[in-house]
Amino acid sequence: EAQVTQNPRYLITVTGKKLTVTCSQNMNHEYMSWYRQDPGLGLRQIYYSMNVEVTDKGDVPEGYKVSRKEKRNFPLILESPSPNQTSLYFCASSPHEEGAYEQYFGPGTRLTVT
Amino acid sequence: AQSVAQPEDQVNVAEGNPLTVKCTYSVSGNPYLFWYVQYPNRGLQFLLKYITGDNLVKGSYGFEAEFNKSQTSFHLKKPSALVSDSALYFCAVRDPYGNNRLAFGKGNQVVVIP
């Protein structure tokens, strides 16, 4: 089954404790992205990657890091989480073909930082 | 920068009645527009897209959307709403300059009343 998977689905942590949220897709997509969803704000892009070893900042990159060493994986790293990073996080992927721009989303990771 | 506006926080509709969820957009260049639906505790699911061609776009689950260039709108419609259509609906516009970033609206909660 074609899908985007994220782990963990739920995470409660404390301020300052480094964490990684994994994202993997099995559709051979070039493009991958991370979004955070907050009530009343919709989804905002954190980082994106056009292909392996190519990453760039989105709209709200502060406090986050990413890497793209393999085509299928795009982990999100919070080096020192803070309470304002409590949110619902989504990973997404899409092909990089003309007209095929729809993105496929993972199930989400609900992060709480206390 | 591109953006979308979803003016209503919540749309209430009786089962069997027509459903409309409004979206207006702002983008330089050709608009690539999308609708996504989010059910409780789930990721976003792609419903339909407008890239070019016919102004009336048909998508999944009986939904359609009408692209109106003069009014810069892309309203989502369904002729006869079902209780199972109750969900959060997001309109999005793609970055026209190759990032593939999606700018999302804040979302509309649709409540279909039995």
mmCIF file with all atom_site columns, C-alpha atoms in Angstrom:
data_model
loop_
_atom_site.group_PDB
_atom_site.id
_atom_site.type_symbol
_atom_site.label_atom_id
_atom_site.label_alt_id
_atom_site.label_comp_id
_atom_site.label_asym_id
_atom_site.label_entity_id
_atom_site.label_seq_id
_atom_site.pdbx_PDB_ins_code
_atom_site.Cartn_x
_atom_site.Cartn_y
_atom_site.Cartn_z
_atom_site.occupancy
_atom_site.B_iso_or_equiv
_atom_site.pdbx_formal_charge
_atom_site.auth_seq_id
_atom_site.auth_comp_id
_atom_site.auth_asym_id
_atom_site.auth_atom_id
_atom_site.pdbx_PDB_model_num
ATOM 1   C CA . GLU A 1 1   ? 0.000   0.000  0.000   1.00 0.00 ? 1   GLU A CA 1
ATOM 2   C CA . ALA A 1 2   ? 1.306   3.412  -1.015  1.00 0.00 ? 2   ALA A CA 1
ATOM 3   C CA . GLN A 1 3   ? 1.656   5.494  2.115   1.00 0.00 ? 3   GLN A CA 1
ATOM 4   C CA . VAL A 1 4   ? 3.520   7.973  4.256   1.00 0.00 ? 4   VAL A CA 1
ATOM 5   C CA . THR A 1 5   ? 4.277   6.744  7.755   1.00 0.00 ? 5   THR A CA 1
ATOM 6   C CA . GLN A 1 6   ? 5.286   8.733  10.810  1.00 0.00 ? 6   GLN A CA 1
ATOM 7   C CA . ASN A 1 7   ? 6.564   7.662  14.186  1.00 0.00 ? 7   ASN A CA 1
ATOM 8   C CA . PRO A 1 8   ? 5.738   8.148  16.919  1.00 0.00 ? 8   PRO A CA 1
ATOM 9   C CA . ARG A 1 9   ? 2.079   9.074  16.598  1.00 0.00 ? 9   ARG A CA 1
ATOM 10  C CA . TYR A 1 10  ? 1.967   10.605 20.060  1.00 0.00 ? 10  TYR A CA 1
ATOM 11  C CA . LEU A 1 11  ? 4.816   12.004 22.134  1.00 0.00 ? 11  LEU A CA 1
ATOM 12  C CA . ILE A 1 12  ? 4.978   13.820 25.445  1.00 0.00 ? 12  ILE A CA 1
ATOM 13  C CA . THR A 1 13  ? 8.370   15.209 26.378  1.00 0.00 ? 13  THR A CA 1
ATOM 14  C CA . VAL A 1 14  ? 10.031  17.847 28.512  1.00 0.00 ? 14  VAL A CA 1
ATOM 15  C CA . THR A 1 15  ? 11.674  21.100 27.537  1.00 0.00 ? 15  THR A CA 1
ATOM 16  C CA . GLY A 1 16  ? 15.185  20.659 26.206  1.00 0.00 ? 16  GLY A CA 1
ATOM 17  C CA . LYS A 1 17  ? 15.157  16.909 25.592  1.00 0.00 ? 17  LYS A CA 1
ATOM 18  C CA . LYS A 1 18  ? 16.181  16.234 21.993  1.00 0.00 ? 18  LYS A CA 1
ATOM 19  C CA . LEU A 1 19  ? 13.736  14.236 19.916  1.00 0.00 ? 19  LEU A CA 1
ATOM 20  C CA . THR A 1 20  ? 13.326  12.937 16.382  1.00 0.00 ? 20  THR A CA 1
ATOM 21  C CA . VAL A 1 21  ? 10.106  12.280 14.507  1.00 0.00 ? 21  VAL A CA 1
ATOM 22  C CA . THR A 1 22  ? 10.611  9.884  11.628  1.00 0.00 ? 22  THR A CA 1
ATOM 23  C CA . CYS A 1 23  ? 8.882   10.034 8.268   1.00 0.00 ? 23  CYS A CA 1
ATOM 24  C CA . SER A 1 24  ? 9.052   7.469  5.503   1.00 0.00 ? 24  SER A CA 1
ATOM 25  C CA . GLN A 1 25  ? 7.304   7.136  2.138   1.00 0.00 ? 25  GLN A CA 1
ATOM 26  C CA . ASN A 1 26  ? 7.203   4.130  -0.188  1.00 0.00 ? 26  ASN A CA 1
ATOM 27  C CA . MET A 1 27  ? 6.123   5.930  -3.376  1.00 0.00 ? 27  MET A CA 1
ATOM 28  C CA . ASN A 1 28  ? 9.572   6.941  -4.616  1.00 0.00 ? 28  ASN A CA 1
ATOM 29  C CA . HIS A 1 29  ? 8.617   10.607 -4.370  1.00 0.00 ? 29  HIS A CA 1
ATOM 30  C CA . GLU A 1 30  ? 11.283  13.249 -4.827  1.00 0.00 ? 30  GLU A CA 1
ATOM 31  C CA . TYR A 1 31  ? 9.580   15.939 -2.759  1.00 0.00 ? 31  TYR A CA 1
ATOM 32  C CA . MET A 1 32  ? 8.994   15.706 0.988   1.00 0.00 ? 32  MET A CA 1
ATOM 33  C CA . SER A 1 33  ? 7.880   18.297 3.506   1.00 0.00 ? 33  SER A CA 1
ATOM 34  C CA . TRP A 1 34  ? 7.034   18.862 7.151   1.00 0.00 ? 34  TRP A CA 1
ATOM 35  C CA . TYR A 1 35  ? 4.073   20.929 8.336   1.00 0.00 ? 35  TYR A CA 1
ATOM 36  C CA . ARG A 1 36  ? 2.724   21.842 11.726  1.00 0.00 ? 36  ARG A CA 1
ATOM 37  C CA . GLN A 1 37  ? -0.978  22.312 12.357  1.00 0.00 ? 37  GLN A CA 1
ATOM 38  C CA . ASP A 1 38  ? -2.232  24.696 15.023  1.00 0.00 ? 38  ASP A CA 1
ATOM 39  C CA . PRO A 1 39  ? -5.870  25.673 15.670  1.00 0.00 ? 39  PRO A CA 1
ATOM 40  C CA . GLY A 1 40  ? -6.976  28.685 13.661  1.00 0.00 ? 40  GLY A CA 1
ATOM 41  C CA . LEU A 1 41  ? -3.712  28.776 11.695  1.00 0.00 ? 41  LEU A CA 1
ATOM 42  C CA . GLY A 1 42  ? -4.118  25.887 9.285   1.00 0.00 ? 42  GLY A CA 1
ATOM 43  C CA . LEU A 1 43  ? -0.941  24.094 8.272   1.00 0.00 ? 43  LEU A CA 1
ATOM 44  C CA . ARG A 1 44  ? 2.386   25.881 8.045   1.00 0.00 ? 44  ARG A CA 1
ATOM 45  C CA . GLN A 1 45  ? 5.445   24.492 6.333   1.00 0.00 ? 45  GLN A CA 1
ATOM 46  C CA . ILE A 1 46  ? 8.539   23.909 8.479   1.00 0.00 ? 46  ILE A CA 1
ATOM 47  C CA . TYR A 1 47  ? 11.087  22.448 6.039   1.00 0.00 ? 47  TYR A CA 1
ATOM 48  C CA . TYR A 1 48  ? 11.002  20.806 2.661   1.00 0.00 ? 48  TYR A CA 1
ATOM 49  C CA . SER A 1 49  ? 13.258  18.711 0.476   1.00 0.00 ? 49  SER A CA 1
ATOM 50  C CA . MET A 1 50  ? 13.254  18.618 -3.319  1.00 0.00 ? 50  MET A CA 1
ATOM 51  C CA . ASN A 1 51  ? 15.456  15.514 -3.409  1.00 0.00 ? 51  ASN A CA 1
ATOM 52  C CA . VAL A 1 52  ? 18.214  13.634 -1.565  1.00 0.00 ? 52  VAL A CA 1
ATOM 53  C CA . GLU A 1 53  ? 20.651  16.006 0.160   1.00 0.00 ? 53  GLU A CA 1
ATOM 54  C CA . VAL A 1 54  ? 18.557  19.043 -0.884  1.00 0.00 ? 54  VAL A CA 1
ATOM 55  C CA . THR A 1 55  ? 16.627  20.707 1.933   1.00 0.00 ? 55  THR A CA 1
ATOM 56  C CA . ASP A 1 56  ? 15.396  24.231 2.573   1.00 0.00 ? 56  ASP A CA 1
ATOM 57  C CA . LYS A 1 57  ? 13.470  26.284 5.101   1.00 0.00 ? 57  LYS A CA 1
ATOM 58  C CA . GLY A 1 58  ? 9.744   26.764 4.937   1.00 0.00 ? 58  GLY A CA 1
ATOM 59  C CA . ASP A 1 59  ? 7.713   29.390 6.754   1.00 0.00 ? 59  ASP A CA 1
ATOM 60  C CA . VAL A 1 60  ? 8.417   28.397 10.376  1.00 0.00 ? 60  VAL A CA 1
ATOM 61  C CA . PRO A 1 61  ? 11.839  26.651 10.540  1.00 0.00 ? 61  PRO A CA 1
ATOM 62  C CA . GLU A 1 62  ? 13.086  28.046 13.866  1.00 0.00 ? 62  GLU A CA 1
ATOM 63  C CA . GLY A 1 63  ? 13.859  25.316 16.380  1.00 0.00 ? 63  GLY A CA 1
ATOM 64  C CA . TYR A 1 64  ? 13.785  22.484 13.840  1.00 0.00 ? 64  TYR A CA 1
ATOM 65  C CA . LYS A 1 65  ? 16.296  20.561 11.746  1.00 0.00 ? 65  LYS A CA 1
ATOM 66  C CA . VAL A 1 66  ? 15.871  18.011 8.989   1.00 0.00 ? 66  VAL A CA 1
ATOM 67  C CA . SER A 1 67  ? 18.015  15.703 6.902   1.00 0.00 ? 67  SER A CA 1
ATOM 68  C CA . ARG A 1 68  ? 17.474  13.812 3.647   1.00 0.00 ? 68  ARG A CA 1
ATOM 69  C CA . LYS A 1 69  ? 20.106  11.116 3.307   1.00 0.00 ? 69  LYS A CA 1
ATOM 70  C CA . GLU A 1 70  ? 17.795  8.667  1.562   1.00 0.00 ? 70  GLU A CA 1
ATOM 71  C CA . LYS A 1 71  ? 14.948  9.299  -0.817  1.00 0.00 ? 71  LYS A CA 1
ATOM 72  C CA . ARG A 1 72  ? 12.336  7.565  1.328   1.00 0.00 ? 72  ARG A CA 1
ATOM 73  C CA . ASN A 1 73  ? 13.164  9.125  4.716   1.00 0.00 ? 73  ASN A CA 1
ATOM 74  C CA . PHE A 1 74  ? 12.859  12.698 5.986   1.00 0.00 ? 74  PHE A CA 1
ATOM 75  C CA . PRO A 1 75  ? 13.228  12.917 9.778   1.00 0.00 ? 75  PRO A CA 1
ATOM 76  C CA . LEU A 1 76  ? 12.333  16.030 11.761  1.00 0.00 ? 76  LEU A CA 1
ATOM 77  C CA . ILE A 1 77  ? 14.677  16.857 14.619  1.00 0.00 ? 77  ILE A CA 1
ATOM 78  C CA . LEU A 1 78  ? 13.974  19.086 17.581  1.00 0.00 ? 78  LEU A CA 1
ATOM 79  C CA . GLU A 1 79  ? 17.334  19.700 19.248  1.00 0.00 ? 79  GLU A CA 1
ATOM 80  C CA . SER A 1 80  ? 15.910  21.509 22.282  1.00 0.00 ? 80  SER A CA 1
ATOM 81  C CA . PRO A 1 81  ? 12.113  21.382 22.283  1.00 0.00 ? 81  PRO A CA 1
ATOM 82  C CA . SER A 1 82  ? 10.140  24.189 23.875  1.00 0.00 ? 82  SER A CA 1
ATOM 83  C CA . PRO A 1 83  ? 6.457   24.413 24.865  1.00 0.00 ? 83  PRO A CA 1
ATOM 84  C CA . ASN A 1 84  ? 5.649   26.573 21.815  1.00 0.00 ? 84  ASN A CA 1
ATOM 85  C CA . GLN A 1 85  ? 6.512   23.557 19.659  1.00 0.00 ? 85  GLN A CA 1
ATOM 86  C CA . THR A 1 86  ? 3.548   21.678 21.087  1.00 0.00 ? 86  THR A CA 1
ATOM 87  C CA . SER A 1 87  ? 1.576   20.962 17.944  1.00 0.00 ? 87  SER A CA 1
ATOM 88  C CA . LEU A 1 88  ? 0.316   18.388 15.463  1.00 0.00 ? 88  LEU A CA 1
ATOM 89  C CA . TYR A 1 89  ? 2.990   17.572 12.883  1.00 0.00 ? 89  TYR A CA 1
ATOM 90  C CA . PHE A 1 90  ? 2.459   16.179 9.401   1.00 0.00 ? 90  PHE A CA 1
ATOM 91  C CA . CYS A 1 91  ? 4.924   14.808 6.913   1.00 0.00 ? 91  CYS A CA 1
ATOM 92  C CA . ALA A 1 92  ? 3.967   14.865 3.238   1.00 0.00 ? 92  ALA A CA 1
ATOM 93  C CA . SER A 1 93  ? 5.416   13.729 -0.057  1.00 0.00 ? 93  SER A CA 1
ATOM 94  C CA . SER A 1 94  ? 4.704   14.232 -3.724  1.00 0.00 ? 94  SER A CA 1
ATOM 95  C CA . PRO A 1 95  ? 6.251   13.423 -7.086  1.00 0.00 ? 95  PRO A CA 1
ATOM 96  C CA . HIS A 1 96  ? 8.068   16.176 -8.892  1.00 0.00 ? 96  HIS A CA 1
ATOM 97  C CA . GLU A 1 97  ? 6.210   15.808 -12.170 1.00 0.00 ? 97  GLU A CA 1
ATOM 98  C CA . GLU A 1 98  ? 4.420   18.493 -14.138 1.00 0.00 ? 98  GLU A CA 1
ATOM 99  C CA . GLY A 1 99  ? 0.774   18.547 -13.041 1.00 0.00 ? 99  GLY A CA 1
ATOM 100 C CA . ALA A 1 100 ? 1.145   15.866 -10.359 1.00 0.00 ? 100 ALA A CA 1
ATOM 101 C CA . TYR A 1 101 ? 1.412   18.300 -7.502  1.00 0.00 ? 101 TYR A CA 1
ATOM 102 C CA . GLU A 1 102 ? -0.911  16.813 -4.910  1.00 0.00 ? 102 GLU A CA 1
ATOM 103 C CA . GLN A 1 103 ? 0.816   15.920 -1.693  1.00 0.00 ? 103 GLN A CA 1
ATOM 104 C CA . TYR A 1 104 ? 0.221   12.759 0.279   1.00 0.00 ? 104 TYR A CA 1
ATOM 105 C CA . PHE A 1 105 ? 0.153   13.163 4.040   1.00 0.00 ? 105 PHE A CA 1
ATOM 106 C CA . GLY A 1 106 ? 1.145   10.926 6.898   1.00 0.00 ? 106 GLY A CA 1
ATOM 107 C CA . PRO A 1 107 ? -1.218  10.279 9.823   1.00 0.00 ? 107 PRO A CA 1
ATOM 108 C CA . GLY A 1 108 ? 0.328   12.974 12.022  1.00 0.00 ? 108 GLY A CA 1
ATOM 109 C CA . THR A 1 109 ? 2.372   13.134 15.208  1.00 0.00 ? 109 THR A CA 1
ATOM 110 C CA . ARG A 1 110 ? 0.882   14.904 18.196  1.00 0.00 ? 110 ARG A CA 1
ATOM 111 C CA . LEU A 1 111 ? 3.704   16.398 20.231  1.00 0.00 ? 111 LEU A CA 1
ATOM 112 C CA . THR A 1 112 ? 3.336   17.883 23.703  1.00 0.00 ? 112 THR A CA 1
ATOM 113 C CA . VAL A 1 113 ? 6.302   19.678 25.277  1.00 0.00 ? 113 VAL A CA 1
ATOM 114 C CA . THR A 1 114 ? 5.964   20.431 28.985  1.00 0.00 ? 114 THR A CA 1
ATOM 115 C CA . ALA B 2 1   ? 3.460   35.326 -1.477  1.00 0.00 ? 1   ALA B CA 1
ATOM 116 C CA . GLN B 2 2   ? 0.545   33.101 -2.257  1.00 0.00 ? 2   GLN B CA 1
ATOM 117 C CA . SER B 2 3   ? -2.289  32.676 0.232   1.00 0.00 ? 3   SER B CA 1
ATOM 118 C CA . VAL B 2 4   ? -5.821  31.388 0.581   1.00 0.00 ? 4   VAL B CA 1
ATOM 119 C CA . ALA B 2 5   ? -8.696  32.577 2.724   1.00 0.00 ? 5   ALA B CA 1
ATOM 120 C CA . GLN B 2 6   ? -11.503 30.453 4.086   1.00 0.00 ? 6   GLN B CA 1
ATOM 121 C CA . PRO B 2 7   ? -13.874 33.040 5.513   1.00 0.00 ? 7   PRO B CA 1
ATOM 122 C CA . GLU B 2 8   ? -16.103 30.776 7.576   1.00 0.00 ? 8   GLU B CA 1
ATOM 123 C CA . ASP B 2 9   ? -14.988 28.891 10.666  1.00 0.00 ? 9   ASP B CA 1
ATOM 124 C CA . GLN B 2 10  ? -17.848 26.420 10.568  1.00 0.00 ? 10  GLN B CA 1
ATOM 125 C CA . VAL B 2 11  ? -20.443 25.400 8.028   1.00 0.00 ? 11  VAL B CA 1
ATOM 126 C CA . ASN B 2 12  ? -23.611 23.715 9.241   1.00 0.00 ? 12  ASN B CA 1
ATOM 127 C CA . VAL B 2 13  ? -25.816 21.931 6.743   1.00 0.00 ? 13  VAL B CA 1
ATOM 128 C CA . ALA B 2 14  ? -28.702 19.499 6.974   1.00 0.00 ? 14  ALA B CA 1
ATOM 129 C CA . GLU B 2 15  ? -28.173 16.017 5.571   1.00 0.00 ? 15  GLU B CA 1
ATOM 130 C CA . GLY B 2 16  ? -29.315 15.880 1.967   1.00 0.00 ? 16  GLY B CA 1
ATOM 131 C CA . ASN B 2 17  ? -28.877 19.601 1.380   1.00 0.00 ? 17  ASN B CA 1
ATOM 132 C CA . PRO B 2 18  ? -26.203 21.113 -0.865  1.00 0.00 ? 18  PRO B CA 1
ATOM 133 C CA . LEU B 2 19  ? -22.878 21.799 0.779   1.00 0.00 ? 19  LEU B CA 1
ATOM 134 C CA . THR B 2 20  ? -20.590 24.699 -0.143  1.00 0.00 ? 20  THR B CA 1
ATOM 135 C CA . VAL B 2 21  ? -17.253 25.514 1.466   1.00 0.00 ? 21  VAL B CA 1
ATOM 136 C CA . LYS B 2 22  ? -15.767 28.810 0.337   1.00 0.00 ? 22  LYS B CA 1
ATOM 137 C CA . CYS B 2 23  ? -12.179 29.586 -0.599  1.00 0.00 ? 23  CYS B CA 1
ATOM 138 C CA . THR B 2 24  ? -10.551 32.609 -2.197  1.00 0.00 ? 24  THR B CA 1
ATOM 139 C CA . TYR B 2 25  ? -6.931  32.749 -3.242  1.00 0.00 ? 25  TYR B CA 1
ATOM 140 C CA . SER B 2 26  ? -4.130  35.168 -3.962  1.00 0.00 ? 26  SER B CA 1
ATOM 141 C CA . VAL B 2 27  ? -1.186  34.131 -6.146  1.00 0.00 ? 27  VAL B CA 1
ATOM 142 C CA . SER B 2 28  ? 1.032   35.595 -8.799  1.00 0.00 ? 28  SER B CA 1
ATOM 143 C CA . GLY B 2 29  ? 1.078   33.462 -11.888 1.00 0.00 ? 29  GLY B CA 1
ATOM 144 C CA . ASN B 2 30  ? -1.144  30.504 -12.676 1.00 0.00 ? 30  ASN B CA 1
ATOM 145 C CA . PRO B 2 31  ? -2.994  29.164 -9.644  1.00 0.00 ? 31  PRO B CA 1
ATOM 146 C CA . TYR B 2 32  ? -2.661  25.522 -8.704  1.00 0.00 ? 32  TYR B CA 1
ATOM 147 C CA . LEU B 2 33  ? -5.432  24.895 -6.180  1.00 0.00 ? 33  LEU B CA 1
ATOM 148 C CA . PHE B 2 34  ? -6.310  21.966 -3.942  1.00 0.00 ? 34  PHE B CA 1
ATOM 149 C CA . TRP B 2 35  ? -8.885  20.790 -1.468  1.00 0.00 ? 35  TRP B CA 1
ATOM 150 C CA . TYR B 2 36  ? -8.068  18.409 1.356   1.00 0.00 ? 36  TYR B CA 1
ATOM 151 C CA . VAL B 2 37  ? -10.258 16.837 4.023   1.00 0.00 ? 37  VAL B CA 1
ATOM 152 C CA . GLN B 2 38  ? -9.215  15.859 7.540   1.00 0.00 ? 38  GLN B CA 1
ATOM 153 C CA . TYR B 2 39  ? -11.269 13.426 9.591   1.00 0.00 ? 39  TYR B CA 1
ATOM 154 C CA . PRO B 2 40  ? -10.760 13.291 13.377  1.00 0.00 ? 40  PRO B CA 1
ATOM 155 C CA . ASN B 2 41  ? -7.372  11.866 14.377  1.00 0.00 ? 41  ASN B CA 1
ATOM 156 C CA . ARG B 2 42  ? -6.383  11.345 10.741  1.00 0.00 ? 42  ARG B CA 1
ATOM 157 C CA . GLY B 2 43  ? -4.027  12.931 8.267   1.00 0.00 ? 43  GLY B CA 1
ATOM 158 C CA . LEU B 2 44  ? -5.147  15.077 5.368   1.00 0.00 ? 44  LEU B CA 1
ATOM 159 C CA . GLN B 2 45  ? -6.699  13.344 2.397   1.00 0.00 ? 45  GLN B CA 1
ATOM 160 C CA . PHE B 2 46  ? -6.558  14.804 -1.094  1.00 0.00 ? 46  PHE B CA 1
ATOM 161 C CA . LEU B 2 47  ? -9.998  15.544 -2.581  1.00 0.00 ? 47  LEU B CA 1
ATOM 162 C CA . LEU B 2 48  ? -9.360  17.363 -5.853  1.00 0.00 ? 48  LEU B CA 1
ATOM 163 C CA . LYS B 2 49  ? -7.181  19.856 -7.650  1.00 0.00 ? 49  LYS B CA 1
ATOM 164 C CA . TYR B 2 50  ? -7.310  22.542 -10.311 1.00 0.00 ? 50  TYR B CA 1
ATOM 165 C CA . ILE B 2 51  ? -4.247  22.860 -12.506 1.00 0.00 ? 51  ILE B CA 1
ATOM 166 C CA . THR B 2 52  ? -5.675  23.956 -15.832 1.00 0.00 ? 52  THR B CA 1
ATOM 167 C CA . GLY B 2 53  ? -8.610  23.219 -18.124 1.00 0.00 ? 53  GLY B CA 1
ATOM 168 C CA . ASP B 2 54  ? -12.265 22.997 -17.144 1.00 0.00 ? 54  ASP B CA 1
ATOM 169 C CA . ASN B 2 55  ? -13.375 25.344 -14.400 1.00 0.00 ? 55  ASN B CA 1
ATOM 170 C CA . LEU B 2 56  ? -15.496 22.613 -12.794 1.00 0.00 ? 56  LEU B CA 1
ATOM 171 C CA . VAL B 2 57  ? -13.297 19.974 -11.223 1.00 0.00 ? 57  VAL B CA 1
ATOM 172 C CA . LYS B 2 58  ? -14.658 16.660 -9.969  1.00 0.00 ? 58  LYS B CA 1
ATOM 173 C CA . GLY B 2 59  ? -13.004 14.798 -7.125  1.00 0.00 ? 59  GLY B CA 1
ATOM 174 C CA . SER B 2 60  ? -13.420 12.052 -4.569  1.00 0.00 ? 60  SER B CA 1
ATOM 175 C CA . TYR B 2 61  ? -16.560 11.176 -2.557  1.00 0.00 ? 61  TYR B CA 1
ATOM 176 C CA . GLY B 2 62  ? -18.874 13.159 -4.858  1.00 0.00 ? 62  GLY B CA 1
ATOM 177 C CA . PHE B 2 63  ? -17.177 16.499 -4.266  1.00 0.00 ? 63  PHE B CA 1
ATOM 178 C CA . GLU B 2 64  ? -16.530 19.074 -6.953  1.00 0.00 ? 64  GLU B CA 1
ATOM 179 C CA . ALA B 2 65  ? -15.049 22.554 -7.017  1.00 0.00 ? 65  ALA B CA 1
ATOM 180 C CA . GLU B 2 66  ? -15.585 25.537 -9.254  1.00 0.00 ? 66  GLU B CA 1
ATOM 181 C CA . PHE B 2 67  ? -12.625 27.673 -10.266 1.00 0.00 ? 67  PHE B CA 1
ATOM 182 C CA . ASN B 2 68  ? -13.524 31.302 -10.915 1.00 0.00 ? 68  ASN B CA 1
ATOM 183 C CA . LYS B 2 69  ? -10.595 33.387 -12.108 1.00 0.00 ? 69  LYS B CA 1
ATOM 184 C CA . SER B 2 70  ? -12.371 36.745 -12.051 1.00 0.00 ? 70  SER B CA 1
ATOM 185 C CA . GLN B 2 71  ? -13.469 36.255 -8.446  1.00 0.00 ? 71  GLN B CA 1
ATOM 186 C CA . THR B 2 72  ? -10.239 34.426 -7.478  1.00 0.00 ? 72  THR B CA 1
ATOM 187 C CA . SER B 2 73  ? -12.340 31.726 -5.857  1.00 0.00 ? 73  SER B CA 1
ATOM 188 C CA . PHE B 2 74  ? -12.274 27.949 -5.669  1.00 0.00 ? 74  PHE B CA 1
ATOM 189 C CA . HIS B 2 75  ? -15.384 26.890 -3.756  1.00 0.00 ? 75  HIS B CA 1
ATOM 190 C CA . LEU B 2 76  ? -15.908 23.256 -2.815  1.00 0.00 ? 76  LEU B CA 1
ATOM 191 C CA . LYS B 2 77  ? -19.370 21.820 -3.414  1.00 0.00 ? 77  LYS B CA 1
ATOM 192 C CA . LYS B 2 78  ? -21.383 18.679 -2.932  1.00 0.00 ? 78  LYS B CA 1
ATOM 193 C CA . PRO B 2 79  ? -24.977 18.413 -4.188  1.00 0.00 ? 79  PRO B CA 1
ATOM 194 C CA . SER B 2 80  ? -26.250 16.319 -1.272  1.00 0.00 ? 80  SER B CA 1
ATOM 195 C CA . ALA B 2 81  ? -24.357 16.246 2.027   1.00 0.00 ? 81  ALA B CA 1
ATOM 196 C CA . LEU B 2 82  ? -23.954 13.104 4.129   1.00 0.00 ? 82  LEU B CA 1
ATOM 197 C CA . VAL B 2 83  ? -23.417 12.901 7.877   1.00 0.00 ? 83  VAL B CA 1
ATOM 198 C CA . SER B 2 84  ? -20.102 11.201 7.078   1.00 0.00 ? 84  SER B CA 1
ATOM 199 C CA . ASP B 2 85  ? -18.961 14.396 5.320   1.00 0.00 ? 85  ASP B CA 1
ATOM 200 C CA . SER B 2 86  ? -18.579 16.052 8.731   1.00 0.00 ? 86  SER B CA 1
ATOM 201 C CA . ALA B 2 87  ? -14.883 16.911 8.886   1.00 0.00 ? 87  ALA B CA 1
ATOM 202 C CA . LEU B 2 88  ? -12.336 19.708 8.600   1.00 0.00 ? 88  LEU B CA 1
ATOM 203 C CA . TYR B 2 89  ? -11.769 20.978 5.061   1.00 0.00 ? 89  TYR B CA 1
ATOM 204 C CA . PHE B 2 90  ? -8.669  22.820 3.883   1.00 0.00 ? 90  PHE B CA 1
ATOM 205 C CA . CYS B 2 91  ? -8.135  24.821 0.738   1.00 0.00 ? 91  CYS B CA 1
ATOM 206 C CA . ALA B 2 92  ? -4.523  25.210 -0.459  1.00 0.00 ? 92  ALA B CA 1
ATOM 207 C CA . VAL B 2 93  ? -2.592  26.945 -3.227  1.00 0.00 ? 93  VAL B CA 1
ATOM 208 C CA . ARG B 2 94  ? 0.765   25.788 -4.549  1.00 0.00 ? 94  ARG B CA 1
ATOM 209 C CA . ASP B 2 95  ? 3.826   27.984 -4.681  1.00 0.00 ? 95  ASP B CA 1
ATOM 210 C CA . PRO B 2 96  ? 4.098   28.818 -8.421  1.00 0.00 ? 96  PRO B CA 1
ATOM 211 C CA . TYR B 2 97  ? 7.862   29.189 -8.340  1.00 0.00 ? 97  TYR B CA 1
ATOM 212 C CA . GLY B 2 98  ? 8.830   25.534 -8.013  1.00 0.00 ? 98  GLY B CA 1
ATOM 213 C CA . ASN B 2 99  ? 9.083   25.006 -4.264  1.00 0.00 ? 99  ASN B CA 1
ATOM 214 C CA . ASN B 2 100 ? 5.950   22.850 -4.347  1.00 0.00 ? 100 ASN B CA 1
ATOM 215 C CA . ARG B 2 101 ? 5.011   24.440 -1.022  1.00 0.00 ? 101 ARG B CA 1
ATOM 216 C CA . LEU B 2 102 ? 1.322   24.483 -0.227  1.00 0.00 ? 102 LEU B CA 1
ATOM 217 C CA . ALA B 2 103 ? -0.124  27.515 1.506   1.00 0.00 ? 103 ALA B CA 1
ATOM 218 C CA . PHE B 2 104 ? -3.177  26.377 3.461   1.00 0.00 ? 104 PHE B CA 1
ATOM 219 C CA . GLY B 2 105 ? -6.217  28.216 4.648   1.00 0.00 ? 105 GLY B CA 1
ATOM 220 C CA . LYS B 2 106 ? -7.164  27.941 8.317   1.00 0.00 ? 106 LYS B CA 1
ATOM 221 C CA . GLY B 2 107 ? -9.733  25.277 7.585   1.00 0.00 ? 107 GLY B CA 1
ATOM 222 C CA . ASN B 2 108 ? -13.505 24.984 7.738   1.00 0.00 ? 108 ASN B CA 1
ATOM 223 C CA . GLN B 2 109 ? -15.284 22.664 10.101  1.00 0.00 ? 109 GLN B CA 1
ATOM 224 C CA . VAL B 2 110 ? -18.263 21.137 8.299   1.00 0.00 ? 110 VAL B CA 1
ATOM 225 C CA . VAL B 2 111 ? -21.068 19.762 10.435  1.00 0.00 ? 111 VAL B CA 1
ATOM 226 C CA . VAL B 2 112 ? -23.774 17.792 8.663   1.00 0.00 ? 112 VAL B CA 1
ATOM 227 C CA . ILE B 2 113 ? -26.879 17.566 10.796  1.00 0.00 ? 113 ILE B CA 1
ATOM 228 C CA . PRO B 2 114 ? -28.947 14.359 10.513  1.00 0.00 ? 114 PRO B CA 1
#
